[in-house]
Amino acid sequence: AIERTLSIIKPDATNRNLTGKINAKFEEAGLRIVAQKRMHLTKEQAGKFYAVHAERPFYDELCEFMASAPVVVQVLEGEGAIAKNREVMGATNPADAEAGTIRAEFAESVGENSVHGSDAPETAAEEIAFFFAGLEIVG
Ligand code: CMP
């Protein structure tokens, strides 16, 4: 089925001017960027987005990092987009990511891992609604 998923190009990647190279990976995999905006999140906004991780030991560091520089938030659309995006991103820890994936090529560490992608249909819907109004998504 055609799905939509929420993607974030993280501060480590925007700092290194990698937005275009990462977007090319999505497009080469058949994902369409149907919404996109660059934002500088506050730590509070990052904390709200990652609320499911609030009890994890890395939560504070994660929120600081996500607010440290601009991010690019995006909606990706395509056949099986949620799983396909996760394939293109590679494993969370770049040391485990397969060759050719975004994290294998660009990520610096498990925390500064260049991209975020929704993990399931329910979270994709929630995460898209967190950042985008319906009218901003142009399929
Ligand atoms: P993401 O897919 O954005 O979802 C939660 C993020 O927490 C994850 O990517 C990682 O960047 C980050 N994360 C996971 N594990 C660790 C860790 N051990 N230390 C720091 N950050 C982590």
PDB file of C-alpha atoms and ligand atoms in Angstrom:
ATOM      1  CA  ALA A   1       0.000   0.000   0.000  1.00  0.00           C
ATOM      2  CA  ILE A   2       1.052   3.607  -0.515  1.00  0.00           C
ATOM      3  CA  GLU A   3       2.122   4.947   2.884  1.00  0.00           C
ATOM      4  CA  ARG A   4       3.477   8.161   4.363  1.00  0.00           C
ATOM      5  CA  THR A   5       6.209   8.365   6.976  1.00  0.00           C
ATOM      6  CA  LEU A   6       7.830  11.170   8.965  1.00  0.00           C
ATOM      7  CA  SER A   7      11.531  11.725   8.368  1.00  0.00           C
ATOM      8  CA  ILE A   8      13.916  14.100  10.132  1.00  0.00           C
ATOM      9  CA  ILE A   9      17.345  15.072   8.828  1.00  0.00           C
ATOM     10  CA  LYS A  10      19.140  15.684  12.122  1.00  0.00           C
ATOM     11  CA  PRO A  11      21.550  18.465  13.237  1.00  0.00           C
ATOM     12  CA  ASP A  12      24.739  16.460  12.598  1.00  0.00           C
ATOM     13  CA  ALA A  13      23.665  16.158   8.944  1.00  0.00           C
ATOM     14  CA  THR A  14      22.433  19.731   8.403  1.00  0.00           C
ATOM     15  CA  ASN A  15      25.681  20.985  10.022  1.00  0.00           C
ATOM     16  CA  ARG A  16      27.652  19.073   7.378  1.00  0.00           C
ATOM     17  CA  ASN A  17      25.410  20.334   4.525  1.00  0.00           C
ATOM     18  CA  LEU A  18      24.150  16.817   3.690  1.00  0.00           C
ATOM     19  CA  THR A  19      20.439  17.575   3.083  1.00  0.00           C
ATOM     20  CA  GLY A  20      20.676  17.095  -0.681  1.00  0.00           C
ATOM     21  CA  LYS A  21      22.755  13.920  -0.512  1.00  0.00           C
ATOM     22  CA  ILE A  22      20.298  12.382   1.964  1.00  0.00           C
ATOM     23  CA  ASN A  23      17.286  13.440  -0.105  1.00  0.00           C
ATOM     24  CA  ALA A  24      18.888  11.808  -3.161  1.00  0.00           C
ATOM     25  CA  LYS A  25      19.034   8.490  -1.243  1.00  0.00           C
ATOM     26  CA  PHE A  26      15.298   8.736  -0.509  1.00  0.00           C
ATOM     27  CA  GLU A  27      14.428   9.572  -4.112  1.00  0.00           C
ATOM     28  CA  GLU A  28      16.677   6.830  -5.535  1.00  0.00           C
ATOM     29  CA  ALA A  29      14.736   4.361  -3.339  1.00  0.00           C
ATOM     30  CA  GLY A  30      11.431   5.526  -4.859  1.00  0.00           C
ATOM     31  CA  LEU A  31      10.317   7.661  -1.908  1.00  0.00           C
ATOM     32  CA  ARG A  32       8.699  10.997  -2.806  1.00  0.00           C
ATOM     33  CA  ILE A  33       9.267  14.058  -0.584  1.00  0.00           C
ATOM     34  CA  VAL A  34       5.675  15.334  -0.380  1.00  0.00           C
ATOM     35  CA  ALA A  35       6.343  17.891   2.407  1.00  0.00           C
ATOM     36  CA  GLN A  36       9.544  19.402   3.766  1.00  0.00           C
ATOM     37  CA  LYS A  37      10.601  22.262   6.040  1.00  0.00           C
ATOM     38  CA  ARG A  38      13.720  23.399   7.844  1.00  0.00           C
ATOM     39  CA  MET A  39      13.230  24.277  11.533  1.00  0.00           C
ATOM     40  CA  HIS A  40      15.349  24.993  14.576  1.00  0.00           C
ATOM     41  CA  LEU A  41      13.560  23.092  17.371  1.00  0.00           C
ATOM     42  CA  THR A  42      13.625  24.214  20.987  1.00  0.00           C
ATOM     43  CA  LYS A  43      14.703  21.610  23.531  1.00  0.00           C
ATOM     44  CA  GLU A  44      11.083  21.553  24.762  1.00  0.00           C
ATOM     45  CA  GLN A  45       9.751  20.787  21.273  1.00  0.00           C
ATOM     46  CA  ALA A  46      12.352  18.038  20.816  1.00  0.00           C
ATOM     47  CA  GLY A  47      11.355  16.626  24.206  1.00  0.00           C
ATOM     48  CA  LYS A  48       7.715  16.513  23.198  1.00  0.00           C
ATOM     49  CA  PHE A  49       8.511  14.773  19.924  1.00  0.00           C
ATOM     50  CA  TYR A  50      10.634  12.143  21.708  1.00  0.00           C
ATOM     51  CA  ALA A  51       8.327  11.810  24.748  1.00  0.00           C
ATOM     52  CA  VAL A  52       8.226   7.989  24.344  1.00  0.00           C
ATOM     53  CA  HIS A  53      11.939   7.971  25.233  1.00  0.00           C
ATOM     54  CA  ALA A  54      11.536  10.179  28.347  1.00  0.00           C
ATOM     55  CA  GLU A  55      12.659   7.410  30.715  1.00  0.00           C
ATOM     56  CA  ARG A  56      15.739   6.435  28.683  1.00  0.00           C
ATOM     57  CA  PRO A  57      19.183   7.412  29.992  1.00  0.00           C
ATOM     58  CA  PHE A  58      20.011   9.230  26.726  1.00  0.00           C
ATOM     59  CA  TYR A  59      16.810  11.345  26.650  1.00  0.00           C
ATOM     60  CA  ASP A  60      18.332  14.632  27.853  1.00  0.00           C
ATOM     61  CA  GLU A  61      21.329  14.305  25.518  1.00  0.00           C
ATOM     62  CA  LEU A  62      18.972  13.426  22.632  1.00  0.00           C
ATOM     63  CA  CYS A  63      16.820  16.536  23.214  1.00  0.00           C
ATOM     64  CA  GLU A  64      19.886  18.814  23.555  1.00  0.00           C
ATOM     65  CA  PHE A  65      21.287  17.428  20.312  1.00  0.00           C
ATOM     66  CA  MET A  66      18.023  17.795  18.369  1.00  0.00           C
ATOM     67  CA  ALA A  67      17.829  21.454  19.453  1.00  0.00           C
ATOM     68  CA  SER A  68      21.530  22.181  18.761  1.00  0.00           C
ATOM     69  CA  ALA A  69      21.117  23.205  15.089  1.00  0.00           C
ATOM     70  CA  PRO A  70      18.440  23.166  12.376  1.00  0.00           C
ATOM     71  CA  VAL A  71      16.672  19.989  11.309  1.00  0.00           C
ATOM     72  CA  VAL A  72      14.741  19.269   8.106  1.00  0.00           C
ATOM     73  CA  VAL A  73      11.397  17.582   8.767  1.00  0.00           C
ATOM     74  CA  GLN A  74       9.783  15.761   5.871  1.00  0.00           C
ATOM     75  CA  VAL A  75       6.931  13.538   4.827  1.00  0.00           C
ATOM     76  CA  LEU A  76       8.033  10.695   2.542  1.00  0.00           C
ATOM     77  CA  GLU A  77       5.432   8.880   0.458  1.00  0.00           C
ATOM     78  CA  GLY A  78       5.558   5.632  -1.485  1.00  0.00           C
ATOM     79  CA  GLU A  79       4.813   1.923  -1.625  1.00  0.00           C
ATOM     80  CA  GLY A  80       5.605   0.548   1.847  1.00  0.00           C
ATOM     81  CA  ALA A  81       7.219   3.882   2.727  1.00  0.00           C
ATOM     82  CA  ILE A  82       7.669   3.166   6.450  1.00  0.00           C
ATOM     83  CA  ALA A  83       9.717  -0.006   5.978  1.00  0.00           C
ATOM     84  CA  LYS A  84      11.439   1.300   2.861  1.00  0.00           C
ATOM     85  CA  ASN A  85      12.619   4.414   4.697  1.00  0.00           C
ATOM     86  CA  ARG A  86      13.972   2.286   7.539  1.00  0.00           C
ATOM     87  CA  GLU A  87      15.861   0.193   4.988  1.00  0.00           C
ATOM     88  CA  VAL A  88      17.392   3.272   3.359  1.00  0.00           C
ATOM     89  CA  MET A  89      18.352   4.739   6.768  1.00  0.00           C
ATOM     90  CA  GLY A  90      20.069   1.547   8.013  1.00  0.00           C
ATOM     91  CA  ALA A  91      20.443   0.442  11.638  1.00  0.00           C
ATOM     92  CA  THR A  92      20.182   3.039  14.448  1.00  0.00           C
ATOM     93  CA  ASN A  93      23.828   2.464  15.347  1.00  0.00           C
ATOM     94  CA  PRO A  94      25.932   3.294  12.261  1.00  0.00           C
ATOM     95  CA  ALA A  95      28.396   0.550  13.296  1.00  0.00           C
ATOM     96  CA  ASP A  96      25.604  -1.958  12.520  1.00  0.00           C
ATOM     97  CA  ALA A  97      24.251  -0.239   9.385  1.00  0.00           C
ATOM     98  CA  GLU A  98      24.552  -1.978   6.027  1.00  0.00           C
ATOM     99  CA  ALA A  99      26.830  -0.529   3.366  1.00  0.00           C
ATOM    100  CA  GLY A 100      25.108   2.027   1.162  1.00  0.00           C
ATOM    101  CA  THR A 101      22.587   3.093   3.792  1.00  0.00           C
ATOM    102  CA  ILE A 102      22.379   6.713   4.978  1.00  0.00           C
ATOM    103  CA  ARG A 103      23.662   5.898   8.449  1.00  0.00           C
ATOM    104  CA  ALA A 104      26.535   3.743   7.129  1.00  0.00           C
ATOM    105  CA  GLU A 105      27.635   6.585   4.855  1.00  0.00           C
ATOM    106  CA  PHE A 106      26.936   9.658   6.961  1.00  0.00           C
ATOM    107  CA  ALA A 107      26.124   8.987  10.631  1.00  0.00           C
ATOM    108  CA  GLU A 108      28.710   9.803  13.291  1.00  0.00           C
ATOM    109  CA  SER A 109      27.434   7.772  16.270  1.00  0.00           C
ATOM    110  CA  VAL A 110      24.290   6.135  17.679  1.00  0.00           C
ATOM    111  CA  GLY A 111      23.174   9.539  18.999  1.00  0.00           C
ATOM    112  CA  GLU A 112      24.286  11.665  16.046  1.00  0.00           C
ATOM    113  CA  ASN A 113      22.880   9.310  13.455  1.00  0.00           C
ATOM    114  CA  SER A 114      21.807  11.793  10.740  1.00  0.00           C
ATOM    115  CA  VAL A 115      18.164  10.753  10.290  1.00  0.00           C
ATOM    116  CA  HIS A 116      15.002   9.722  12.109  1.00  0.00           C
ATOM    117  CA  GLY A 117      12.145   7.726  10.571  1.00  0.00           C
ATOM    118  CA  SER A 118       8.792   6.600  11.962  1.00  0.00           C
ATOM    119  CA  ASP A 119       8.702   2.927  13.004  1.00  0.00           C
ATOM    120  CA  ALA A 120       5.045   1.951  12.408  1.00  0.00           C
ATOM    121  CA  PRO A 121       1.817   3.243  10.804  1.00  0.00           C
ATOM    122  CA  GLU A 122       0.402   4.617  14.081  1.00  0.00           C
ATOM    123  CA  THR A 123       3.591   6.484  15.010  1.00  0.00           C
ATOM    124  CA  ALA A 124       3.940   7.743  11.428  1.00  0.00           C
ATOM    125  CA  ALA A 125       0.461   9.312  11.602  1.00  0.00           C
ATOM    126  CA  GLU A 126       1.208  10.875  15.007  1.00  0.00           C
ATOM    127  CA  GLU A 127       4.637  12.165  14.004  1.00  0.00           C
ATOM    128  CA  ILE A 128       3.388  13.642  10.716  1.00  0.00           C
ATOM    129  CA  ALA A 129       0.586  15.442  12.591  1.00  0.00           C
ATOM    130  CA  PHE A 130       3.143  16.756  15.125  1.00  0.00           C
ATOM    131  CA  PHE A 131       4.939  18.762  12.410  1.00  0.00           C
ATOM    132  CA  PHE A 132       2.560  19.251   9.472  1.00  0.00           C
ATOM    133  CA  ALA A 133      -0.949  20.502   8.761  1.00  0.00           C
ATOM    134  CA  GLY A 134      -2.845  18.523   6.131  1.00  0.00           C
ATOM    135  CA  LEU A 135      -2.633  21.394   3.650  1.00  0.00           C
ATOM    136  CA  GLU A 136       1.187  21.378   3.809  1.00  0.00           C
ATOM    137  CA  ILE A 137       1.396  17.823   2.448  1.00  0.00           C
ATOM    138  CA  VAL A 138       1.226  17.830  -1.330  1.00  0.00           C
ATOM    139  CA  GLY A 139       1.218  14.327  -2.797  1.00  0.00           C
TER     140      GLY A 139
HETATM  141  P1  CMP B   1      15.771   7.893  16.400  1.00  0.00           P
HETATM  142  O1  CMP B   1      15.331   6.924  15.369  1.00  0.00           O
HETATM  143  O2  CMP B   1      15.650   9.332  16.095  1.00  0.00           O
HETATM  144  O3  CMP B   1      14.954   7.604  17.749  1.00  0.00           O
HETATM  145  C1  CMP B   1      15.485   7.829  19.030  1.00  0.00           C
HETATM  146  C2  CMP B   1      16.924   8.233  19.007  1.00  0.00           C
HETATM  147  O4  CMP B   1      17.615   8.097  20.222  1.00  0.00           O
HETATM  148  C3  CMP B   1      17.679   7.337  18.055  1.00  0.00           C
HETATM  149  O5  CMP B   1      17.303   7.604  16.732  1.00  0.00           O
HETATM  150  C4  CMP B   1      19.106   7.638  18.419  1.00  0.00           C
HETATM  151  O6  CMP B   1      19.650   8.731  17.711  1.00  0.00           O
HETATM  152  C5  CMP B   1      18.978   8.020  19.890  1.00  0.00           C
HETATM  153  N1  CMP B   1      19.639   6.987  20.664  1.00  0.00           N
HETATM  154  C6  CMP B   1      19.353   5.682  20.717  1.00  0.00           C
HETATM  155  N2  CMP B   1      20.186   5.053  21.538  1.00  0.00           N
HETATM  156  C7  CMP B   1      21.050   5.974  22.002  1.00  0.00           C
HETATM  157  C8  CMP B   1      22.154   5.935  22.877  1.00  0.00           C
HETATM  158  N3  CMP B   1      22.563   4.797  23.442  1.00  0.00           N
HETATM  159  N4  CMP B   1      22.793   7.103  23.130  1.00  0.00           N
HETATM  160  C9  CMP B   1      22.392   8.252  22.565  1.00  0.00           C
HETATM  161  N5  CMP B   1      21.338   8.342  21.730  1.00  0.00           N
HETATM  162  C10 CMP B   1      20.688   7.223  21.444  1.00  0.00           C
END
